[in-house]
PDB file of C-alpha atoms in Angstrom:
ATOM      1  CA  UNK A   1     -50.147  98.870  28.554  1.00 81.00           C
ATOM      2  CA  UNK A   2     -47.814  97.344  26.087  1.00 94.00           C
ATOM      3  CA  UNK A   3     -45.394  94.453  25.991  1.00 96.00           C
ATOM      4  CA  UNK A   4     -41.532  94.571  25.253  1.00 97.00           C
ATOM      5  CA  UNK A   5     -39.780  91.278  23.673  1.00 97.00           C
ATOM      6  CA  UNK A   6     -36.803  90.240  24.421  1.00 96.00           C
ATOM      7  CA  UNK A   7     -35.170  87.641  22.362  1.00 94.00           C
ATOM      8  CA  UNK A   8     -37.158  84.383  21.439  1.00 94.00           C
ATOM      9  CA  UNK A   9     -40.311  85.755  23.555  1.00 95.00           C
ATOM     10  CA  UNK A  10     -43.753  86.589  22.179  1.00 96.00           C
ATOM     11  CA  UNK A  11     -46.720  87.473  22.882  1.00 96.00           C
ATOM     12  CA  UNK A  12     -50.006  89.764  22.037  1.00 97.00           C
ATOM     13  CA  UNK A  13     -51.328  93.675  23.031  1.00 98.00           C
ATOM     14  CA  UNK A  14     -53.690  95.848  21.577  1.00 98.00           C
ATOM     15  CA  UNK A  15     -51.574  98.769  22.170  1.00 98.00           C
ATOM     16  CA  UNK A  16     -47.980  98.364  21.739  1.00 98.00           C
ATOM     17  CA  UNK A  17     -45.639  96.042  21.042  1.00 98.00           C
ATOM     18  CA  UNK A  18     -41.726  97.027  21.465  1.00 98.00           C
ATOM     19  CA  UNK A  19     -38.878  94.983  20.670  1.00 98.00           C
ATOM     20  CA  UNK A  20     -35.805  96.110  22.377  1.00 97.00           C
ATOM     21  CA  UNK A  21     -32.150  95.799  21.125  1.00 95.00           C
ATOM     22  CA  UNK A  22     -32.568  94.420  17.677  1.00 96.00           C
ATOM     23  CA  UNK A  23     -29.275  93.649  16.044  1.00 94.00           C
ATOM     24  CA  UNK A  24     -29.127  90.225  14.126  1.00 94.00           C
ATOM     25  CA  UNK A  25     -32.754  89.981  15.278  1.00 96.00           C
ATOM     26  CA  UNK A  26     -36.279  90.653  13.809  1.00 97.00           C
ATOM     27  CA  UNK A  27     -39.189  92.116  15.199  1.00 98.00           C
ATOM     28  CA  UNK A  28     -42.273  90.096  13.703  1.00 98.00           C
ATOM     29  CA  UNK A  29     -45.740  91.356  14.018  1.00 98.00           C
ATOM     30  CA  UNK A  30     -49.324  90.122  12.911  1.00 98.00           C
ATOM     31  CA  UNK A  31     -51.834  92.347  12.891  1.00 98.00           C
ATOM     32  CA  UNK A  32     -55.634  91.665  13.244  1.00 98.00           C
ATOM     33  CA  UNK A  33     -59.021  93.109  13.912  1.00 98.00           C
ATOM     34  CA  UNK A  34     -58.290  94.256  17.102  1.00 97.00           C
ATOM     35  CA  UNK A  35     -54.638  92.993  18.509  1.00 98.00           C
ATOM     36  CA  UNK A  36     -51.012  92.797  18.032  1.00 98.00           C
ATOM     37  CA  UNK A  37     -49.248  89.731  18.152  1.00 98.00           C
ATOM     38  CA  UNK A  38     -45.612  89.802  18.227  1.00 98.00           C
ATOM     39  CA  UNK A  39     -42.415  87.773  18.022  1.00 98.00           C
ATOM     40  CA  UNK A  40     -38.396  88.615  18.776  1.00 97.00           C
ATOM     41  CA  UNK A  41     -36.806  86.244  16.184  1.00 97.00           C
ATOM     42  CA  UNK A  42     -33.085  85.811  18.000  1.00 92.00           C
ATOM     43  CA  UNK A  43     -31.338  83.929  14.486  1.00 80.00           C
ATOM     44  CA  UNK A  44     -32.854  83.545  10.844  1.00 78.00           C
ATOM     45  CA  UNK A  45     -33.595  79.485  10.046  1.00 82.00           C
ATOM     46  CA  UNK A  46     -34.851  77.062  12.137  1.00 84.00           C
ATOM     47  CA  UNK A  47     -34.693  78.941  15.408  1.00 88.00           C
ATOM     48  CA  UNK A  48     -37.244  81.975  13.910  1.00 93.00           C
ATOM     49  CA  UNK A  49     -39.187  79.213  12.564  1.00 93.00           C
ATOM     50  CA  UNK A  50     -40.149  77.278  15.868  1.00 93.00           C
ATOM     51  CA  UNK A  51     -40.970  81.012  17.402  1.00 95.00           C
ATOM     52  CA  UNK A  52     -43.337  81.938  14.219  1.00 97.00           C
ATOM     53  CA  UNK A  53     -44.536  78.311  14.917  1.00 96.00           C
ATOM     54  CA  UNK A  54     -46.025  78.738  18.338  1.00 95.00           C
ATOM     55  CA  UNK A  55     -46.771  82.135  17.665  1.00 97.00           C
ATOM     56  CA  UNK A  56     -49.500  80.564  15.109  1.00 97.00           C
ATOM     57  CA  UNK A  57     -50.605  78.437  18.053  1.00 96.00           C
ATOM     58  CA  UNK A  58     -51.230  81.658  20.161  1.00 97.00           C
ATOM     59  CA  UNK A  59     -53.104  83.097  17.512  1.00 98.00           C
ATOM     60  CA  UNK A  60     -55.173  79.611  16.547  1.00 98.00           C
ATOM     61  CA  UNK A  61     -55.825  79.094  20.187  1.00 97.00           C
ATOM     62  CA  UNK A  62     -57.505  83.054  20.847  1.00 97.00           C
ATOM     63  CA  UNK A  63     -58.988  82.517  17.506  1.00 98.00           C
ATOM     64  CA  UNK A  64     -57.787  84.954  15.413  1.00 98.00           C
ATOM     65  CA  UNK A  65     -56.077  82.760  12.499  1.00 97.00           C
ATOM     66  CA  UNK A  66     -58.971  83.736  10.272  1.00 97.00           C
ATOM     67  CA  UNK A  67     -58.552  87.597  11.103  1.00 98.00           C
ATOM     68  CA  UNK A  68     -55.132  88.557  10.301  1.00 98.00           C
ATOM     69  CA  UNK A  69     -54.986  91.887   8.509  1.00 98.00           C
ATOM     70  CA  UNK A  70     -50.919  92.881   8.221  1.00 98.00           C
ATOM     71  CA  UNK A  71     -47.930  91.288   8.715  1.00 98.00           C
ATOM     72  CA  UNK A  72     -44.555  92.965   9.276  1.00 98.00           C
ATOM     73  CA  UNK A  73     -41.077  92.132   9.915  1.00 98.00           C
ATOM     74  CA  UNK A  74     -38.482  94.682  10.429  1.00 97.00           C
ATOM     75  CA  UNK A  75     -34.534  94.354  11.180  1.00 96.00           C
ATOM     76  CA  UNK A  76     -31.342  95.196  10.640  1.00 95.00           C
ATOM     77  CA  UNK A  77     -30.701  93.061   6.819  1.00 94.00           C
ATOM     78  CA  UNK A  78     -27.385  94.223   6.429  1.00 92.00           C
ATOM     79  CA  UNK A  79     -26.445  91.979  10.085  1.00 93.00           C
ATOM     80  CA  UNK A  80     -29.210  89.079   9.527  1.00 94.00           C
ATOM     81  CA  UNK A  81     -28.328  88.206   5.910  1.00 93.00           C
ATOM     82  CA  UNK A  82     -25.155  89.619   4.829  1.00 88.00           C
ATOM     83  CA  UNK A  83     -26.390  88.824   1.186  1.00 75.00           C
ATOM     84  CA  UNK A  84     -25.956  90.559  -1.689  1.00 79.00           C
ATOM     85  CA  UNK A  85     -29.380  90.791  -1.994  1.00 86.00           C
ATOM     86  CA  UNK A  86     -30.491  91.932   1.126  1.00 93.00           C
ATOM     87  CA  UNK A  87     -34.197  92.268   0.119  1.00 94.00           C
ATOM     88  CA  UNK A  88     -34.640  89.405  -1.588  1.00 95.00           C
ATOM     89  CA  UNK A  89     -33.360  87.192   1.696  1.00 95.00           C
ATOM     90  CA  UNK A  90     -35.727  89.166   3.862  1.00 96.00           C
ATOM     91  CA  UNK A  91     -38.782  88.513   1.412  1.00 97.00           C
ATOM     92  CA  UNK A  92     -37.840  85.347   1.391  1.00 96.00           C
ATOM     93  CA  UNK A  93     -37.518  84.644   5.135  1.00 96.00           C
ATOM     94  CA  UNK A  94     -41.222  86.730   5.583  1.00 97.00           C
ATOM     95  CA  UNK A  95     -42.630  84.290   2.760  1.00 98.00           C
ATOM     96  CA  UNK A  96     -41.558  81.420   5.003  1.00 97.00           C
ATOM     97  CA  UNK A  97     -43.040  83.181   8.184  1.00 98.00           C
ATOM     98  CA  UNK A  98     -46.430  84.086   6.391  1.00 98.00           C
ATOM     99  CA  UNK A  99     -46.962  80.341   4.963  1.00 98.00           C
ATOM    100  CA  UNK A 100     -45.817  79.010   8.890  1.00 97.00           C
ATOM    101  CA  UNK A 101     -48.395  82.067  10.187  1.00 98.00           C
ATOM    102  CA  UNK A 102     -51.377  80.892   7.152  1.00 98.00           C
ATOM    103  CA  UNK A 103     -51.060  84.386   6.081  1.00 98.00           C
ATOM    104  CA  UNK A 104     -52.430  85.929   3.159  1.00 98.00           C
ATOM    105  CA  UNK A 105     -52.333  90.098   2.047  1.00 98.00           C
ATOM    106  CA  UNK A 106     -49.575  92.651   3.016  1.00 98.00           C
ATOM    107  CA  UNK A 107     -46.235  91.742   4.266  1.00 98.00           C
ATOM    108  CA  UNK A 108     -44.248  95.193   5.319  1.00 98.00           C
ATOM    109  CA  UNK A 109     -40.820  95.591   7.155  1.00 98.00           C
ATOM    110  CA  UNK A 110     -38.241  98.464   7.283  1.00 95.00           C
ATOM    111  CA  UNK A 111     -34.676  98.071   7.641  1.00 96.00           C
ATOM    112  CA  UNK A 112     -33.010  99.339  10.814  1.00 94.00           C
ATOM    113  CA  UNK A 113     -29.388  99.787   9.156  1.00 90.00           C
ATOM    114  CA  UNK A 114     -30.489 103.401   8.019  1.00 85.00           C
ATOM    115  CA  UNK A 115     -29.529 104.968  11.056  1.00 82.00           C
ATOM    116  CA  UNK A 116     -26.231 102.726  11.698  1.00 80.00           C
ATOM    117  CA  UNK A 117     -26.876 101.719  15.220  1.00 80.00           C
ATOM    118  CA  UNK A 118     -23.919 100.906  17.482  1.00 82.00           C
ATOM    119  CA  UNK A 119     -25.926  98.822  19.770  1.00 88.00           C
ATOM    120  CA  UNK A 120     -28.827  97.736  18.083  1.00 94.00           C
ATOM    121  CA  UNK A 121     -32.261  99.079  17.611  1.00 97.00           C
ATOM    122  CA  UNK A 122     -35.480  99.411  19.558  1.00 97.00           C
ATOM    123  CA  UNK A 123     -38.025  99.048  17.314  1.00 98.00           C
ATOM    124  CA  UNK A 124     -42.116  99.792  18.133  1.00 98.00           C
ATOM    125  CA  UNK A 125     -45.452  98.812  16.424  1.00 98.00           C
ATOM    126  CA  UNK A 126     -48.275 100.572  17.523  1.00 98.00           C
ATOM    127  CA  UNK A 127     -51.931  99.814  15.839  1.00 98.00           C
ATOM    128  CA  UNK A 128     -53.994 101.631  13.847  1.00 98.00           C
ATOM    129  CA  UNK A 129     -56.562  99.445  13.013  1.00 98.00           C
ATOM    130  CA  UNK A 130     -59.045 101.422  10.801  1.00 97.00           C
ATOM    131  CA  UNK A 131     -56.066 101.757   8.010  1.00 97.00           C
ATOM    132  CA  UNK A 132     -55.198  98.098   8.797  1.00 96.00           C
ATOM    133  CA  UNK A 133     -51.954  99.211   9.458  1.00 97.00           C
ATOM    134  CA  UNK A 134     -48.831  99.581  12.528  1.00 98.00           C
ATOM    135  CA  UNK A 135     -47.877 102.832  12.787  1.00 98.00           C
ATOM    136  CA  UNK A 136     -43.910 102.071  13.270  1.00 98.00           C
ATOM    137  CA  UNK A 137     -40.975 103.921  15.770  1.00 97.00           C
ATOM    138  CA  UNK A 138     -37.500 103.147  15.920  1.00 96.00           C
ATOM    139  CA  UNK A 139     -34.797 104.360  17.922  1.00 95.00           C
ATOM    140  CA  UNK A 140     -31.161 103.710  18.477  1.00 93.00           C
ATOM    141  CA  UNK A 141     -31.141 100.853  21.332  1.00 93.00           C
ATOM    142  CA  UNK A 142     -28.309 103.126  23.534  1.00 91.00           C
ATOM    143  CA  UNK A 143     -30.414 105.870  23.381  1.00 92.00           C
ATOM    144  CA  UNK A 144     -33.397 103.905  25.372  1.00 94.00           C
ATOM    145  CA  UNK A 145     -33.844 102.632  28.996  1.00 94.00           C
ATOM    146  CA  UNK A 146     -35.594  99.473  30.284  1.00 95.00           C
ATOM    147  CA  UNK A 147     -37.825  98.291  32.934  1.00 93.00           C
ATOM    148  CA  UNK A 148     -37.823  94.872  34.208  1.00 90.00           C
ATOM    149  CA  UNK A 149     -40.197  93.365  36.790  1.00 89.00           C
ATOM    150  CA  UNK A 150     -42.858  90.787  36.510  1.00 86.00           C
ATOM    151  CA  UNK A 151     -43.619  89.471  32.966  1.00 84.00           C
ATOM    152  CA  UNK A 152     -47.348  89.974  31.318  1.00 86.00           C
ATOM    153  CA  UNK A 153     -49.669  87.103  31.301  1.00 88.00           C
ATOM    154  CA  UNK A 154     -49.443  87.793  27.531  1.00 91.00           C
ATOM    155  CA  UNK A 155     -45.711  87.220  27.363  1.00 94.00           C
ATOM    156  CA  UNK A 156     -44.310  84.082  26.629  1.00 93.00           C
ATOM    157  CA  UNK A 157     -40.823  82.222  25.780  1.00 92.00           C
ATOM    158  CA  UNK A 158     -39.781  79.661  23.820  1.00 91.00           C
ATOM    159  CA  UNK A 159     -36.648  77.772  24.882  1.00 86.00           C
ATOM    160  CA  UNK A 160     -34.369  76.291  21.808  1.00 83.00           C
ATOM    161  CA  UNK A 161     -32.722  74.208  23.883  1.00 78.00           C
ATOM    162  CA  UNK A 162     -36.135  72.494  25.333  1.00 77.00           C
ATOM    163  CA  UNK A 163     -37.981  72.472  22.320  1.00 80.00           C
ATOM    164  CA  UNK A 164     -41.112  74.195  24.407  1.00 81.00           C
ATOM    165  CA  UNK A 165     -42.411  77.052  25.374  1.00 85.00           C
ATOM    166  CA  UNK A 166     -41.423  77.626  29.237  1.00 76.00           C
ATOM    167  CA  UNK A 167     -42.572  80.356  32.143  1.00 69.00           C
ATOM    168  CA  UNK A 168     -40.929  83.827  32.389  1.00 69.00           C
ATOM    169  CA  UNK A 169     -39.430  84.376  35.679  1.00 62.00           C
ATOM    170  CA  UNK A 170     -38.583  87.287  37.873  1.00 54.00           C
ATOM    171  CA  UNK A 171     -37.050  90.385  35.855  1.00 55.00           C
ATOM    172  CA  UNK A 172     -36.420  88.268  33.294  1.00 74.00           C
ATOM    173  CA  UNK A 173     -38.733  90.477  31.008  1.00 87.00           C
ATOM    174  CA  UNK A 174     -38.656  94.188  29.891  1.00 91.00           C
ATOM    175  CA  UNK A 175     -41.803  95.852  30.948  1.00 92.00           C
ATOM    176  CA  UNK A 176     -41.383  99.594  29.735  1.00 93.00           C
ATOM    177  CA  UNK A 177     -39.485 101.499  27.421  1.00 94.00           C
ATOM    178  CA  UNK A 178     -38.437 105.206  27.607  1.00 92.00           C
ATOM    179  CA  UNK A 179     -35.784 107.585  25.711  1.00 91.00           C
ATOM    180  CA  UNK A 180     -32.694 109.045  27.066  1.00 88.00           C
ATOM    181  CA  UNK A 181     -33.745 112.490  26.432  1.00 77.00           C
ATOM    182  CA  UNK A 182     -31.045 114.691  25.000  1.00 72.00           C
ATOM    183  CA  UNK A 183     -31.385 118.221  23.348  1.00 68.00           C
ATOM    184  CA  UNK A 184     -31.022 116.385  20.578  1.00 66.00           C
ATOM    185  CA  UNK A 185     -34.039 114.506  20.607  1.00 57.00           C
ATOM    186  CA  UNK A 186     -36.130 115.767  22.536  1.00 68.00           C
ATOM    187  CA  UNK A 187     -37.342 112.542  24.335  1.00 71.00           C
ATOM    188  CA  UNK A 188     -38.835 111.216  20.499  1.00 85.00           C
ATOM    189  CA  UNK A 189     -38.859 108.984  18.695  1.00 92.00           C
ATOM    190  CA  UNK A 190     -38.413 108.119  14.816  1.00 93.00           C
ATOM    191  CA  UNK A 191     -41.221 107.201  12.932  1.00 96.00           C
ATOM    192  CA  UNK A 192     -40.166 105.533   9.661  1.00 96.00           C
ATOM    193  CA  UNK A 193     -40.532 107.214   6.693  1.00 96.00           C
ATOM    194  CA  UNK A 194     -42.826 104.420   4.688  1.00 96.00           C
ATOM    195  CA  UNK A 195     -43.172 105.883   1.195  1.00 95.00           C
ATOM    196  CA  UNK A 196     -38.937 105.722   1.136  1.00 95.00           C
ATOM    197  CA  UNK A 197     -37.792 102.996   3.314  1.00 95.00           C
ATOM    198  CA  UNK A 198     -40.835 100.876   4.395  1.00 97.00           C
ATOM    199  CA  UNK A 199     -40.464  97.436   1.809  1.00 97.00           C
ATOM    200  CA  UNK A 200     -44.363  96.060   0.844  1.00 97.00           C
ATOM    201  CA  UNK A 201     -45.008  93.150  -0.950  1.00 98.00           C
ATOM    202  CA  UNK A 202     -48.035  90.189  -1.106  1.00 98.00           C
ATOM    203  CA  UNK A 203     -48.122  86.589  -0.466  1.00 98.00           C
ATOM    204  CA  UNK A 204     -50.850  84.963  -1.595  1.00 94.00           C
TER     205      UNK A 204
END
């Protein structure tokens, strides 16, 4: 079926999981046996880490803490850092989310700035769990549409201003995405190129 985050949501599906309109943003995934669990980190610091936080508690409390096989986080690094070092700020900030998470192995992430969106990018993780490994789409975010309706029972928020995690309302969630098909591109989308532009390292 497949769940779409919107900012500070998260939530888990063994299929897909889309993140809509990523421009200071990350799209954080952990992969395990047999699910996806994802987060839309709004702001790097301490608002990503109380989402990465509870996300651990999702994943502790279906019981999957011990089965985590991949971890990814892509975005746009030239918006969220604007460091000289643009890789080196987003390993650090994925070293922070895999010691938060209790995750050990693979930490991958691409960054969205290679296609120079004007309105963000929709970014999509979809499993394939014999390699261990999200196969991973991207598209500019003004060349998608949206559905809204009735969130997932697998889709959750967590309200900064509350401290807590709090119940998604009416059309206050995405629920499908699809491409503004154009001769162009022929209703597609872009799978990343990972031997050039997908980053890889290991936390231990």
């Amino acid at each position: 079926m497949g769940i779409y985050l919107d900012e500070d949501q998260f939530g888990n599906d063994n299929s897909v999981v889309g993140f809509p309109h990523i421009v200071l943003c990350m799209g954080v995934v952990v992969m395990t046996s047999n699910d996806l669990y994802g987060a839309h980190l709004a702001s790097a610091g301490t608002a990503s880490a109380n989402v990465i936080r509870v996300l651990r508690d999702l994943i502790v409390q279906d019981g999957a803490d011990n089965d985590m096989k991949a971890l990814y986080g892509c975005c746009n690094r030239q918006l969220r850092y604007g460091a000289d070092d643009k890789k080196a700020a987003w390993k650090t900030e994925m070293t922070g989310h895999a010691t938060t998470l209790g995750y050990t192995g693979n930490v991958y992430g691409f960054c969205t700035s290679i296609i120079g969106p004007k309105d963000g990018t929709y970014v999509e993780y979809i499993p394939d769990y014999a390699q261990r490994k999200c196969k991973v789409f991207y598209k500019r975010n003004e060349k998608m549409d949206y559905a809204s309706g009735n969130a997932s029972a697998n889709v959750h928020k967590y309200h900064q201003f509350h401290n807590q995690v709090v119940q998604i309302h009416h059309g206050l969630a995405k629920t499908d995405a699809s491409i503004k098909v154009t001769k162009s591109n022929k209703g597609q989308l872009h799978e990343v190129n990972y031997l050039l532009r997908m980053s890889n390292f290991a936390v231990s």
